[in-house]
Amino acid sequence: MAGNTNSHSESVVIRSLRRLKEFYWPSGVRNVVLDHGEEPGFLDCLPVDVQFQIMTLLSSVDICRLGATSRYWRALVRDPLLWKFFLLRDMPDWPSIDHLTMPQLEAPEAPVINDDAEQDDYERTESKIDYMAEYLKGCPSCRQKWLPLWPPYRVLTSFLQSLVPSAEPRYAMFGPGMEQLDVSLVTKLMHASDILPMSVIPNSHTNGPSVIGSGISYMFNNQHKFNIFTLYSTNKAERDRAKLQKQYMSGKLFTLVGSNDSGQPVYRPAPQVQQVCQVVEGVIYVANAELGRGEGESEGAQIRAVLCSTTIPLLVLSCISRQESEAVGTTRMKTRRRTPCVDIAKRLGLPQLPNPWMVQDTVAESLSGLLDGISWLLRSSGVKVYDS
């Protein structure tokens, strides 16, 4: 992702904006009055370099408001190369992404506007992708504004619904992030104060205690019970040895049966995994998001094997052991130890799935981000989750 950002550096964006300014102010900004009576303001007189730096310090909402001040700024803030720059700059810091908000970036390296484009054609030049729309769709701060407001009768609805008994949703959880990380996500989950463990289903119900862990019932938001079956690749002693060797052995969960027409591996779930998958309403995949980890195609193939032809939701926890540390003297630069959630989605091939899915950044030590992921999974499973 950093290489893509470098290829669309600030100088490239400034050159694009400078050409746009020359189109709107062909004889210079000062002492110019357009035919429709619009006069240049103070911001219009600033050099393009300064105008660009101002926009880099604004939120996406403020940039849109800036575009409402004049025709010139409306054209400036809709420059596709500008928003492509913002996308490549900000996507690595987005803490979540899902099947509805995943940006479309089929060819992020291709130029949005050719250098030899005529100035007269500049205003009509369009990218195949509306990068501004893609940014506003995927940016978490903008995404929240799309959520529907609760109706005035939501409290009454919640109370009436609490009187109707409902089935406890069940989810299967597996993935290398459960077994490779220094901090156990499952152990932390069992001792979480916000998600209270209620009871344990005996191992005999899941047919395979050395591979499949107990089903544990939890209470979310003091309202909703749900159950998680933990699917382990090996028994605890083998997992401890594999953790020291930084390996993930999925042999007891899946069997490699060949490859498809595209050359991608095809896996078949073990019989005990198939039994669990037949009774769950969703799947939680714990991905190892620490840099340099991940098995690419095999991970995506195993997820597809678990989902089969169902349309149940998939929650991917993009998990690291501990919180990233901030670098000294900067607000953006970080000592990055995690793979961005957008890259996790691409690595697992999630955009090609027909299932609803979400990737949520998670920290095993503090369970940061986990509540948001569980809330999404419950809603996607048909559970009416209301704010407490």
mmCIF file of C-alpha atoms in Angstrom:
data_model
loop_
_atom_site.group_PDB
_atom_site.id
_atom_site.type_symbol
_atom_site.label_atom_id
_atom_site.label_comp_id
_atom_site.label_asym_id
_atom_site.label_seq_id
_atom_site.Cartn_x
_atom_site.Cartn_y
_atom_site.Cartn_z
ATOM 1 C CA MET A 1 0.000 0.000 0.000
ATOM 2 C CA ALA A 2 2.892 2.351 0.752
ATOM 3 C CA GLY A 3 4.248 1.794 -2.751
ATOM 4 C CA ASN A 4 0.907 2.799 -4.249
ATOM 5 C CA THR A 5 0.848 5.971 -2.174
ATOM 6 C CA ASN A 6 4.362 6.865 -3.284
ATOM 7 C CA SER A 7 3.437 6.358 -6.949
ATOM 8 C CA HIS A 8 0.685 8.958 -6.504
ATOM 9 C CA SER A 9 2.741 11.441 -4.561
ATOM 10 C CA GLU A 10 1.747 14.917 -3.580
ATOM 11 C CA SER A 11 3.537 16.412 -6.554
ATOM 12 C CA VAL A 12 1.351 14.446 -8.970
ATOM 13 C CA VAL A 13 -1.817 15.659 -7.262
ATOM 14 C CA ILE A 14 -0.577 19.257 -7.156
ATOM 15 C CA ARG A 15 0.192 19.148 -10.871
ATOM 16 C CA SER A 16 -3.352 17.964 -11.548
ATOM 17 C CA LEU A 17 -4.853 20.696 -9.357
ATOM 18 C CA ARG A 18 -2.637 23.363 -10.907
ATOM 19 C CA ARG A 19 -3.960 22.473 -14.365
ATOM 20 C CA LEU A 20 -7.492 22.751 -13.056
ATOM 21 C CA LYS A 21 -6.768 26.167 -11.565
ATOM 22 C CA GLU A 22 -5.357 27.361 -14.885
ATOM 23 C CA PHE A 23 -8.542 26.169 -16.568
ATOM 24 C CA TYR A 24 -10.750 28.232 -14.228
ATOM 25 C CA TRP A 25 -8.401 31.232 -13.941
ATOM 26 C CA PRO A 26 -6.631 31.381 -17.333
ATOM 27 C CA SER A 27 -5.261 34.892 -16.804
ATOM 28 C CA GLY A 28 -4.427 34.593 -13.126
ATOM 29 C CA VAL A 29 -6.564 34.871 -10.046
ATOM 30 C CA ARG A 30 -6.117 38.508 -9.074
ATOM 31 C CA ASN A 31 -8.208 41.209 -10.717
ATOM 32 C CA VAL A 32 -10.400 38.631 -12.455
ATOM 33 C CA VAL A 33 -14.187 38.653 -12.568
ATOM 34 C CA LEU A 34 -15.891 35.785 -14.363
ATOM 35 C CA ASP A 35 -18.799 36.280 -16.777
ATOM 36 C CA HIS A 36 -21.305 35.113 -14.179
ATOM 37 C CA GLY A 37 -20.015 37.696 -11.688
ATOM 38 C CA GLU A 38 -18.007 35.373 -9.431
ATOM 39 C CA GLU A 39 -14.978 37.081 -7.914
ATOM 40 C CA PRO A 40 -11.945 35.261 -6.542
ATOM 41 C CA GLY A 41 -11.789 34.980 -2.780
ATOM 42 C CA PHE A 42 -8.835 34.824 -0.423
ATOM 43 C CA LEU A 43 -8.445 31.043 -0.723
ATOM 44 C CA ASP A 44 -8.569 31.303 -4.524
ATOM 45 C CA CYS A 45 -5.482 33.534 -4.476
ATOM 46 C CA LEU A 46 -3.373 31.042 -2.550
ATOM 47 C CA PRO A 47 -0.848 28.923 -4.465
ATOM 48 C CA VAL A 48 -2.089 25.470 -5.428
ATOM 49 C CA ASP A 49 0.515 23.880 -3.165
ATOM 50 C CA VAL A 50 -0.993 25.677 -0.163
ATOM 51 C CA GLN A 51 -4.548 24.844 -1.220
ATOM 52 C CA PHE A 52 -3.627 21.176 -1.412
ATOM 53 C CA GLN A 53 -1.955 21.229 2.011
ATOM 54 C CA ILE A 54 -5.074 22.824 3.493
ATOM 55 C CA MET A 55 -7.232 20.010 2.108
ATOM 56 C CA THR A 56 -4.902 17.342 3.509
ATOM 57 C CA LEU A 57 -5.562 18.741 6.994
ATOM 58 C CA LEU A 58 -9.351 18.719 6.641
ATOM 59 C CA SER A 59 -11.759 15.891 7.265
ATOM 60 C CA SER A 60 -13.659 14.454 4.321
ATOM 61 C CA VAL A 61 -16.843 16.196 5.520
ATOM 62 C CA ASP A 62 -15.070 19.573 5.705
ATOM 63 C CA ILE A 63 -13.612 19.081 2.223
ATOM 64 C CA CYS A 64 -17.126 18.531 0.859
ATOM 65 C CA ARG A 65 -18.298 21.688 2.621
ATOM 66 C CA LEU A 66 -15.390 23.581 1.092
ATOM 67 C CA GLY A 67 -16.576 22.428 -2.309
ATOM 68 C CA ALA A 68 -19.914 24.159 -1.725
ATOM 69 C CA THR A 69 -18.335 27.617 -1.499
ATOM 70 C CA SER A 70 -17.783 28.233 -5.237
ATOM 71 C CA ARG A 71 -17.684 26.618 -8.661
ATOM 72 C CA TYR A 72 -13.900 26.565 -8.580
ATOM 73 C CA TRP A 73 -13.687 24.764 -5.235
ATOM 74 C CA ARG A 74 -16.462 22.408 -6.237
ATOM 75 C CA ALA A 75 -14.380 21.310 -9.217
ATOM 76 C CA LEU A 76 -11.207 21.238 -7.140
ATOM 77 C CA VAL A 77 -12.536 18.962 -4.397
ATOM 78 C CA ARG A 78 -14.019 16.595 -6.971
ATOM 79 C CA ASP A 79 -10.680 16.033 -8.687
ATOM 80 C CA PRO A 80 -10.465 12.218 -8.990
ATOM 81 C CA LEU A 81 -6.700 12.114 -8.522
ATOM 82 C CA LEU A 82 -7.061 14.001 -5.237
ATOM 83 C CA TRP A 83 -9.443 11.407 -3.816
ATOM 84 C CA LYS A 84 -7.360 8.562 -5.157
ATOM 85 C CA PHE A 85 -4.485 10.033 -3.176
ATOM 86 C CA PHE A 86 -6.685 10.238 -0.060
ATOM 87 C CA LEU A 87 -7.827 6.623 -0.538
ATOM 88 C CA LEU A 88 -4.321 5.227 -0.796
ATOM 89 C CA ARG A 89 -3.188 7.385 2.113
ATOM 90 C CA ASP A 90 -6.019 6.636 4.533
ATOM 91 C CA MET A 91 -7.137 3.065 3.756
ATOM 92 C CA PRO A 92 -4.356 1.439 5.826
ATOM 93 C CA ASP A 93 -5.706 3.230 8.915
ATOM 94 C CA TRP A 94 -9.358 2.225 8.492
ATOM 95 C CA PRO A 95 -10.235 -0.130 11.370
ATOM 96 C CA SER A 96 -12.960 -2.010 9.477
ATOM 97 C CA ILE A 97 -14.345 -2.734 6.043
ATOM 98 C CA ASP A 98 -17.241 -4.854 4.799
ATOM 99 C CA HIS A 99 -18.898 -6.181 1.642
ATOM 100 C CA LEU A 100 -20.847 -2.940 1.154
ATOM 101 C CA THR A 101 -18.040 -0.432 1.758
ATOM 102 C CA MET A 102 -15.004 -2.153 0.201
ATOM 103 C CA PRO A 103 -13.458 0.415 -2.211
ATOM 104 C CA GLN A 104 -13.237 -0.562 -5.864
ATOM 105 C CA LEU A 105 -9.575 -0.259 -6.829
ATOM 106 C CA GLU A 106 -9.067 -2.668 -9.707
ATOM 107 C CA ALA A 107 -5.998 -0.796 -11.023
ATOM 108 C CA PRO A 108 -4.780 1.676 -8.374
ATOM 109 C CA GLU A 109 -1.458 2.171 -10.173
ATOM 110 C CA ALA A 110 -3.021 3.450 -13.412
ATOM 111 C CA PRO A 111 -3.085 7.242 -13.898
ATOM 112 C CA VAL A 112 -6.464 8.853 -13.407
ATOM 113 C CA ILE A 113 -5.747 11.739 -15.786
ATOM 114 C CA ASN A 114 -3.254 11.485 -18.601
ATOM 115 C CA ASP A 115 -0.468 14.037 -18.602
ATOM 116 C CA ASP A 116 -1.118 14.889 -22.270
ATOM 117 C CA ALA A 117 -4.802 15.732 -21.734
ATOM 118 C CA GLU A 118 -5.860 19.055 -23.184
ATOM 119 C CA GLN A 119 -6.917 21.770 -20.755
ATOM 120 C CA ASP A 120 -10.179 22.260 -22.650
ATOM 121 C CA ASP A 121 -11.005 18.610 -22.022
ATOM 122 C CA TYR A 122 -10.000 18.656 -18.375
ATOM 123 C CA GLU A 123 -13.444 19.334 -16.984
ATOM 124 C CA ARG A 124 -14.894 16.497 -19.036
ATOM 125 C CA THR A 125 -12.149 14.022 -18.129
ATOM 126 C CA GLU A 126 -13.549 11.304 -15.887
ATOM 127 C CA SER A 127 -12.077 8.264 -14.233
ATOM 128 C CA LYS A 128 -13.709 4.891 -14.638
ATOM 129 C CA ILE A 129 -13.932 4.869 -10.845
ATOM 130 C CA ASP A 130 -15.511 7.623 -8.780
ATOM 131 C CA TYR A 131 -12.778 7.784 -6.147
ATOM 132 C CA MET A 132 -14.607 10.427 -4.156
ATOM 133 C CA ALA A 133 -17.661 8.170 -3.854
ATOM 134 C CA GLU A 134 -15.458 5.188 -3.026
ATOM 135 C CA TYR A 135 -13.732 7.146 -0.270
ATOM 136 C CA LEU A 136 -16.940 8.456 1.283
ATOM 137 C CA LYS A 137 -18.466 4.990 1.091
ATOM 138 C CA GLY A 138 -15.559 3.263 2.822
ATOM 139 C CA CYS A 139 -14.287 5.858 5.311
ATOM 140 C CA PRO A 140 -15.552 4.805 8.793
ATOM 141 C CA SER A 141 -16.274 8.400 9.884
ATOM 142 C CA CYS A 142 -18.444 8.939 6.789
ATOM 143 C CA ARG A 143 -19.920 5.450 6.935
ATOM 144 C CA GLN A 144 -21.562 6.141 10.311
ATOM 145 C CA LYS A 145 -23.624 8.923 8.735
ATOM 146 C CA TRP A 146 -25.249 6.368 6.429
ATOM 147 C CA LEU A 147 -26.672 4.315 9.320
ATOM 148 C CA PRO A 148 -30.416 4.805 9.759
ATOM 149 C CA LEU A 149 -31.559 6.571 12.888
ATOM 150 C CA TRP A 150 -33.500 4.536 15.409
ATOM 151 C CA PRO A 151 -37.227 5.336 15.317
ATOM 152 C CA PRO A 152 -38.826 7.010 18.352
ATOM 153 C CA TYR A 153 -40.499 3.755 19.322
ATOM 154 C CA ARG A 154 -37.250 1.756 19.460
ATOM 155 C CA VAL A 155 -37.375 1.425 23.284
ATOM 156 C CA LEU A 156 -40.899 -0.003 23.157
ATOM 157 C CA THR A 157 -39.906 -2.325 20.322
ATOM 158 C CA SER A 158 -36.887 -3.548 22.268
ATOM 159 C CA PHE A 159 -39.052 -4.230 25.329
ATOM 160 C CA LEU A 160 -41.699 -6.124 23.377
ATOM 161 C CA GLN A 161 -39.054 -8.155 21.606
ATOM 162 C CA SER A 162 -37.501 -9.122 24.930
ATOM 163 C CA LEU A 163 -40.792 -10.837 25.824
ATOM 164 C CA VAL A 164 -40.536 -13.148 22.815
ATOM 165 C CA PRO A 165 -38.107 -16.056 23.299
ATOM 166 C CA SER A 166 -35.590 -16.371 20.478
ATOM 167 C CA ALA A 167 -33.070 -19.027 19.525
ATOM 168 C CA GLU A 168 -29.498 -18.490 20.643
ATOM 169 C CA PRO A 169 -27.369 -17.878 17.502
ATOM 170 C CA ARG A 170 -24.311 -20.096 17.136
ATOM 171 C CA TYR A 171 -21.071 -19.287 15.384
ATOM 172 C CA ALA A 172 -17.995 -21.271 14.410
ATOM 173 C CA MET A 173 -14.622 -19.615 15.030
ATOM 174 C CA PHE A 174 -11.287 -20.710 13.586
ATOM 175 C CA GLY A 175 -8.137 -19.340 11.975
ATOM 176 C CA PRO A 176 -4.403 -18.879 12.542
ATOM 177 C CA GLY A 177 -4.936 -15.797 14.699
ATOM 178 C CA MET A 178 -6.428 -18.083 17.368
ATOM 179 C CA GLU A 179 -3.283 -20.185 17.570
ATOM 180 C CA GLN A 180 -0.246 -18.203 16.400
ATOM 181 C CA LEU A 181 -0.470 -14.988 18.412
ATOM 182 C CA ASP A 182 1.379 -14.479 21.692
ATOM 183 C CA VAL A 183 -1.884 -13.443 23.368
ATOM 184 C CA SER A 184 -4.791 -15.894 23.251
ATOM 185 C CA LEU A 185 -7.905 -14.231 21.865
ATOM 186 C CA VAL A 186 -10.100 -17.073 23.164
ATOM 187 C CA THR A 187 -8.735 -16.783 26.716
ATOM 188 C CA LYS A 188 -9.221 -13.016 26.710
ATOM 189 C CA LEU A 189 -12.735 -13.433 25.345
ATOM 190 C CA MET A 190 -13.679 -15.794 28.163
ATOM 191 C CA HIS A 191 -12.629 -13.181 30.732
ATOM 192 C CA ALA A 192 -14.060 -10.108 29.004
ATOM 193 C CA SER A 193 -16.208 -7.848 31.155
ATOM 194 C CA ASP A 194 -18.320 -6.549 28.255
ATOM 195 C CA ILE A 195 -19.019 -10.017 26.824
ATOM 196 C CA LEU A 196 -19.915 -12.292 29.718
ATOM 197 C CA PRO A 197 -19.434 -16.083 29.364
ATOM 198 C CA MET A 198 -22.636 -17.754 30.536
ATOM 199 C CA SER A 199 -22.175 -21.504 30.170
ATOM 200 C CA VAL A 200 -20.144 -24.205 28.471
ATOM 201 C CA ILE A 201 -21.593 -26.858 26.175
ATOM 202 C CA PRO A 202 -19.967 -30.274 26.803
ATOM 203 C CA ASN A 203 -17.363 -31.435 24.313
ATOM 204 C CA SER A 204 -19.389 -34.531 23.479
ATOM 205 C CA HIS A 205 -21.830 -32.313 21.597
ATOM 206 C CA THR A 206 -19.139 -31.390 19.095
ATOM 207 C CA ASN A 207 -17.586 -34.831 18.482
ATOM 208 C CA GLY A 208 -13.857 -34.256 18.753
ATOM 209 C CA PRO A 209 -12.605 -32.636 21.962
ATOM 210 C CA SER A 210 -8.945 -32.580 20.838
ATOM 211 C CA VAL A 211 -9.733 -30.473 17.786
ATOM 212 C CA ILE A 212 -12.975 -28.640 18.474
ATOM 213 C CA GLY A 213 -13.201 -26.692 21.678
ATOM 214 C CA SER A 214 -16.236 -26.364 23.868
ATOM 215 C CA GLY A 215 -19.177 -24.287 22.784
ATOM 216 C CA ILE A 216 -19.345 -21.267 25.069
ATOM 217 C CA SER A 217 -22.441 -19.124 25.506
ATOM 218 C CA TYR A 218 -21.932 -15.380 25.922
ATOM 219 C CA MET A 219 -24.121 -12.428 26.817
ATOM 220 C CA PHE A 220 -23.620 -9.356 24.618
ATOM 221 C CA ASN A 221 -24.670 -5.893 25.798
ATOM 222 C CA ASN A 222 -26.624 -7.500 28.683
ATOM 223 C CA GLN A 223 -29.294 -8.424 26.110
ATOM 224 C CA HIS A 224 -28.302 -11.057 23.595
ATOM 225 C CA LYS A 225 -26.992 -14.571 24.126
ATOM 226 C CA PHE A 226 -24.857 -16.203 21.462
ATOM 227 C CA ASN A 227 -22.630 -19.254 21.281
ATOM 228 C CA ILE A 228 -19.180 -19.794 19.785
ATOM 229 C CA PHE A 229 -17.686 -23.146 18.788
ATOM 230 C CA THR A 230 -13.893 -22.837 18.631
ATOM 231 C CA LEU A 231 -12.342 -24.963 15.881
ATOM 232 C CA TYR A 232 -8.703 -25.741 16.584
ATOM 233 C CA SER A 233 -6.309 -27.234 14.044
ATOM 234 C CA THR A 234 -4.581 -29.475 16.625
ATOM 235 C CA ASN A 235 -4.649 -30.287 20.322
ATOM 236 C CA LYS A 236 -3.138 -27.891 22.859
ATOM 237 C CA ALA A 237 0.293 -29.542 23.068
ATOM 238 C CA GLU A 238 0.680 -29.488 19.281
ATOM 239 C CA ARG A 239 -0.564 -25.890 19.129
ATOM 240 C CA ASP A 240 2.058 -24.804 21.665
ATOM 241 C CA ARG A 241 4.816 -26.434 19.613
ATOM 242 C CA ALA A 242 3.509 -24.896 16.391
ATOM 243 C CA LYS A 243 3.355 -21.459 18.048
ATOM 244 C CA LEU A 244 7.051 -21.651 18.919
ATOM 245 C CA GLN A 245 7.783 -22.530 15.291
ATOM 246 C CA LYS A 246 5.377 -19.803 14.067
ATOM 247 C CA GLN A 247 3.377 -22.332 12.070
ATOM 248 C CA TYR A 248 -0.311 -22.983 11.537
ATOM 249 C CA MET A 249 -1.290 -26.579 10.827
ATOM 250 C CA SER A 250 -4.814 -26.915 9.485
ATOM 251 C CA GLY A 251 -4.557 -30.616 8.620
ATOM 252 C CA LYS A 252 -7.087 -31.800 11.193
ATOM 253 C CA LEU A 253 -9.645 -29.233 10.086
ATOM 254 C CA PHE A 254 -9.289 -29.514 6.297
ATOM 255 C CA THR A 255 -8.078 -31.898 3.631
ATOM 256 C CA LEU A 256 -6.576 -30.615 0.399
ATOM 257 C CA VAL A 257 -8.458 -32.342 -2.419
ATOM 258 C CA GLY A 258 -7.005 -30.560 -5.462
ATOM 259 C CA SER A 259 -7.403 -27.280 -7.294
ATOM 260 C CA ASN A 260 -10.108 -25.571 -9.312
ATOM 261 C CA ASP A 261 -10.006 -24.319 -12.898
ATOM 262 C CA SER A 262 -8.234 -21.136 -11.753
ATOM 263 C CA GLY A 263 -5.486 -23.094 -10.034
ATOM 264 C CA GLN A 264 -6.685 -22.209 -6.548
ATOM 265 C CA PRO A 265 -6.558 -24.916 -3.868
ATOM 266 C CA VAL A 266 -9.760 -26.710 -2.908
ATOM 267 C CA TYR A 267 -10.240 -28.000 0.643
ATOM 268 C CA ARG A 268 -12.782 -30.319 2.221
ATOM 269 C CA PRO A 269 -13.694 -29.741 5.872
ATOM 270 C CA ALA A 270 -13.170 -32.609 8.299
ATOM 271 C CA PRO A 271 -16.376 -34.487 9.249
ATOM 272 C CA GLN A 272 -16.560 -32.903 12.722
ATOM 273 C CA VAL A 273 -16.135 -29.447 11.160
ATOM 274 C CA GLN A 274 -18.927 -30.179 8.695
ATOM 275 C CA GLN A 275 -21.216 -31.126 11.601
ATOM 276 C CA VAL A 276 -20.551 -27.819 13.316
ATOM 277 C CA CYS A 277 -20.996 -25.802 10.113
ATOM 278 C CA GLN A 278 -24.426 -27.332 9.552
ATOM 279 C CA VAL A 279 -25.813 -25.789 12.743
ATOM 280 C CA VAL A 280 -24.191 -22.332 12.871
ATOM 281 C CA GLU A 281 -25.644 -19.010 11.764
ATOM 282 C CA GLY A 282 -22.287 -17.399 10.997
ATOM 283 C CA VAL A 283 -18.525 -17.880 10.861
ATOM 284 C CA ILE A 284 -15.759 -15.979 12.655
ATOM 285 C CA TYR A 285 -12.334 -16.213 11.034
ATOM 286 C CA VAL A 286 -9.419 -14.980 13.144
ATOM 287 C CA ALA A 287 -6.727 -13.811 10.730
ATOM 288 C CA ASN A 288 -3.146 -13.184 11.823
ATOM 289 C CA ALA A 289 -2.714 -9.535 10.852
ATOM 290 C CA GLU A 290 0.867 -9.171 12.033
ATOM 291 C CA LEU A 291 3.114 -8.110 9.167
ATOM 292 C CA GLY A 292 4.636 -10.890 7.129
ATOM 293 C CA ARG A 293 2.137 -13.508 8.299
ATOM 294 C CA GLY A 294 -0.601 -15.149 6.281
ATOM 295 C CA GLU A 295 -0.936 -17.932 3.739
ATOM 296 C CA GLY A 296 -2.930 -16.169 1.050
ATOM 297 C CA GLU A 297 -4.838 -18.511 -1.224
ATOM 298 C CA SER A 298 -5.020 -21.402 1.258
ATOM 299 C CA GLU A 299 -6.701 -19.197 3.855
ATOM 300 C CA GLY A 300 -9.333 -18.005 1.394
ATOM 301 C CA ALA A 301 -9.902 -21.552 0.163
ATOM 302 C CA GLN A 302 -10.487 -22.822 3.703
ATOM 303 C CA ILE A 303 -12.982 -20.034 4.369
ATOM 304 C CA ARG A 304 -14.867 -20.947 1.185
ATOM 305 C CA ALA A 305 -14.865 -24.604 2.266
ATOM 306 C CA VAL A 306 -16.524 -23.714 5.568
ATOM 307 C CA LEU A 307 -19.099 -21.411 3.990
ATOM 308 C CA CYS A 308 -19.836 -23.877 1.167
ATOM 309 C CA SER A 309 -22.924 -22.688 -0.706
ATOM 310 C CA THR A 310 -24.536 -20.973 2.269
ATOM 311 C CA THR A 311 -25.089 -17.240 2.563
ATOM 312 C CA ILE A 312 -24.355 -16.967 6.292
ATOM 313 C CA PRO A 313 -22.342 -13.900 7.365
ATOM 314 C CA LEU A 314 -18.571 -14.000 7.802
ATOM 315 C CA LEU A 315 -16.780 -11.889 10.400
ATOM 316 C CA VAL A 316 -13.010 -11.655 9.945
ATOM 317 C CA LEU A 317 -11.109 -10.478 13.017
ATOM 318 C CA SER A 318 -7.887 -8.925 11.703
ATOM 319 C CA CYS A 319 -6.003 -9.683 14.882
ATOM 320 C CA ILE A 320 -2.657 -8.702 16.390
ATOM 321 C CA SER A 321 -1.402 -9.468 19.891
ATOM 322 C CA ARG A 322 -0.892 -5.957 21.224
ATOM 323 C CA GLN A 323 -1.770 -2.384 20.328
ATOM 324 C CA GLU A 324 0.502 -0.557 17.894
ATOM 325 C CA SER A 325 2.666 2.154 19.407
ATOM 326 C CA GLU A 326 2.581 5.743 18.180
ATOM 327 C CA ALA A 327 5.794 7.149 16.753
ATOM 328 C CA VAL A 328 7.260 10.202 18.469
ATOM 329 C CA GLY A 329 6.417 13.655 17.060
ATOM 330 C CA THR A 330 3.791 12.703 14.492
ATOM 331 C CA THR A 331 0.074 12.047 14.315
ATOM 332 C CA ARG A 332 0.054 9.816 11.224
ATOM 333 C CA MET A 333 3.327 7.930 11.184
ATOM 334 C CA LYS A 334 3.172 4.732 13.215
ATOM 335 C CA THR A 335 5.388 1.791 13.922
ATOM 336 C CA ARG A 336 3.085 -0.359 11.853
ATOM 337 C CA ARG A 337 2.856 -3.947 12.943
ATOM 338 C CA ARG A 338 -0.449 -4.877 11.367
ATOM 339 C CA THR A 339 -1.689 -5.604 7.871
ATOM 340 C CA PRO A 340 -4.454 -3.112 6.907
ATOM 341 C CA CYS A 341 -7.956 -4.585 6.973
ATOM 342 C CA VAL A 342 -8.429 -3.735 3.275
ATOM 343 C CA ASP A 343 -5.365 -5.843 2.445
ATOM 344 C CA ILE A 344 -6.695 -8.667 4.636
ATOM 345 C CA ALA A 345 -9.929 -8.620 2.614
ATOM 346 C CA LYS A 346 -7.964 -8.870 -0.638
ATOM 347 C CA ARG A 347 -5.692 -11.594 0.738
ATOM 348 C CA LEU A 348 -8.646 -13.755 1.690
ATOM 349 C CA GLY A 349 -10.531 -13.090 -1.551
ATOM 350 C CA LEU A 350 -13.543 -11.701 0.301
ATOM 351 C CA PRO A 351 -14.781 -9.378 -2.504
ATOM 352 C CA GLN A 352 -15.519 -12.498 -4.567
ATOM 353 C CA LEU A 353 -17.722 -14.087 -1.887
ATOM 354 C CA PRO A 354 -21.536 -13.950 -2.191
ATOM 355 C CA ASN A 355 -21.802 -13.865 1.599
ATOM 356 C CA PRO A 356 -22.047 -10.695 3.657
ATOM 357 C CA TRP A 357 -18.672 -10.137 5.310
ATOM 358 C CA MET A 358 -16.815 -7.688 7.487
ATOM 359 C CA VAL A 359 -13.138 -7.274 8.420
ATOM 360 C CA GLN A 360 -12.595 -5.700 11.834
ATOM 361 C CA ASP A 361 -9.228 -4.700 13.295
ATOM 362 C CA THR A 362 -8.853 -6.441 16.655
ATOM 363 C CA VAL A 363 -6.230 -6.452 19.410
ATOM 364 C CA ALA A 364 -6.165 -9.721 21.353
ATOM 365 C CA GLU A 365 -4.725 -8.211 24.525
ATOM 366 C CA SER A 366 -7.466 -5.584 24.944
ATOM 367 C CA LEU A 367 -10.151 -7.063 22.645
ATOM 368 C CA SER A 368 -10.231 -3.675 20.942
ATOM 369 C CA GLY A 369 -12.651 -3.719 18.016
ATOM 370 C CA LEU A 370 -14.194 -7.043 18.995
ATOM 371 C CA LEU A 371 -17.478 -5.579 20.242
ATOM 372 C CA ASP A 372 -18.054 -3.779 16.945
ATOM 373 C CA GLY A 373 -17.446 -7.014 15.063
ATOM 374 C CA ILE A 374 -19.765 -9.056 17.291
ATOM 375 C CA SER A 375 -22.475 -6.401 16.975
ATOM 376 C CA TRP A 376 -22.239 -6.554 13.162
ATOM 377 C CA LEU A 377 -22.343 -10.364 13.205
ATOM 378 C CA LEU A 378 -25.427 -10.458 15.416
ATOM 379 C CA ARG A 379 -27.229 -7.925 13.213
ATOM 380 C CA SER A 380 -26.266 -9.852 10.072
ATOM 381 C CA SER A 381 -27.668 -13.015 11.651
ATOM 382 C CA GLY A 382 -31.053 -11.382 12.140
ATOM 383 C CA VAL A 383 -30.643 -10.416 15.802
ATOM 384 C CA LYS A 384 -32.154 -7.006 16.615
ATOM 385 C CA VAL A 385 -29.296 -5.342 18.479
ATOM 386 C CA TYR A 386 -30.229 -2.083 20.199
ATOM 387 C CA ASP A 387 -28.000 0.374 21.960
ATOM 388 C CA SER A 388 -27.895 -0.008 25.703
#
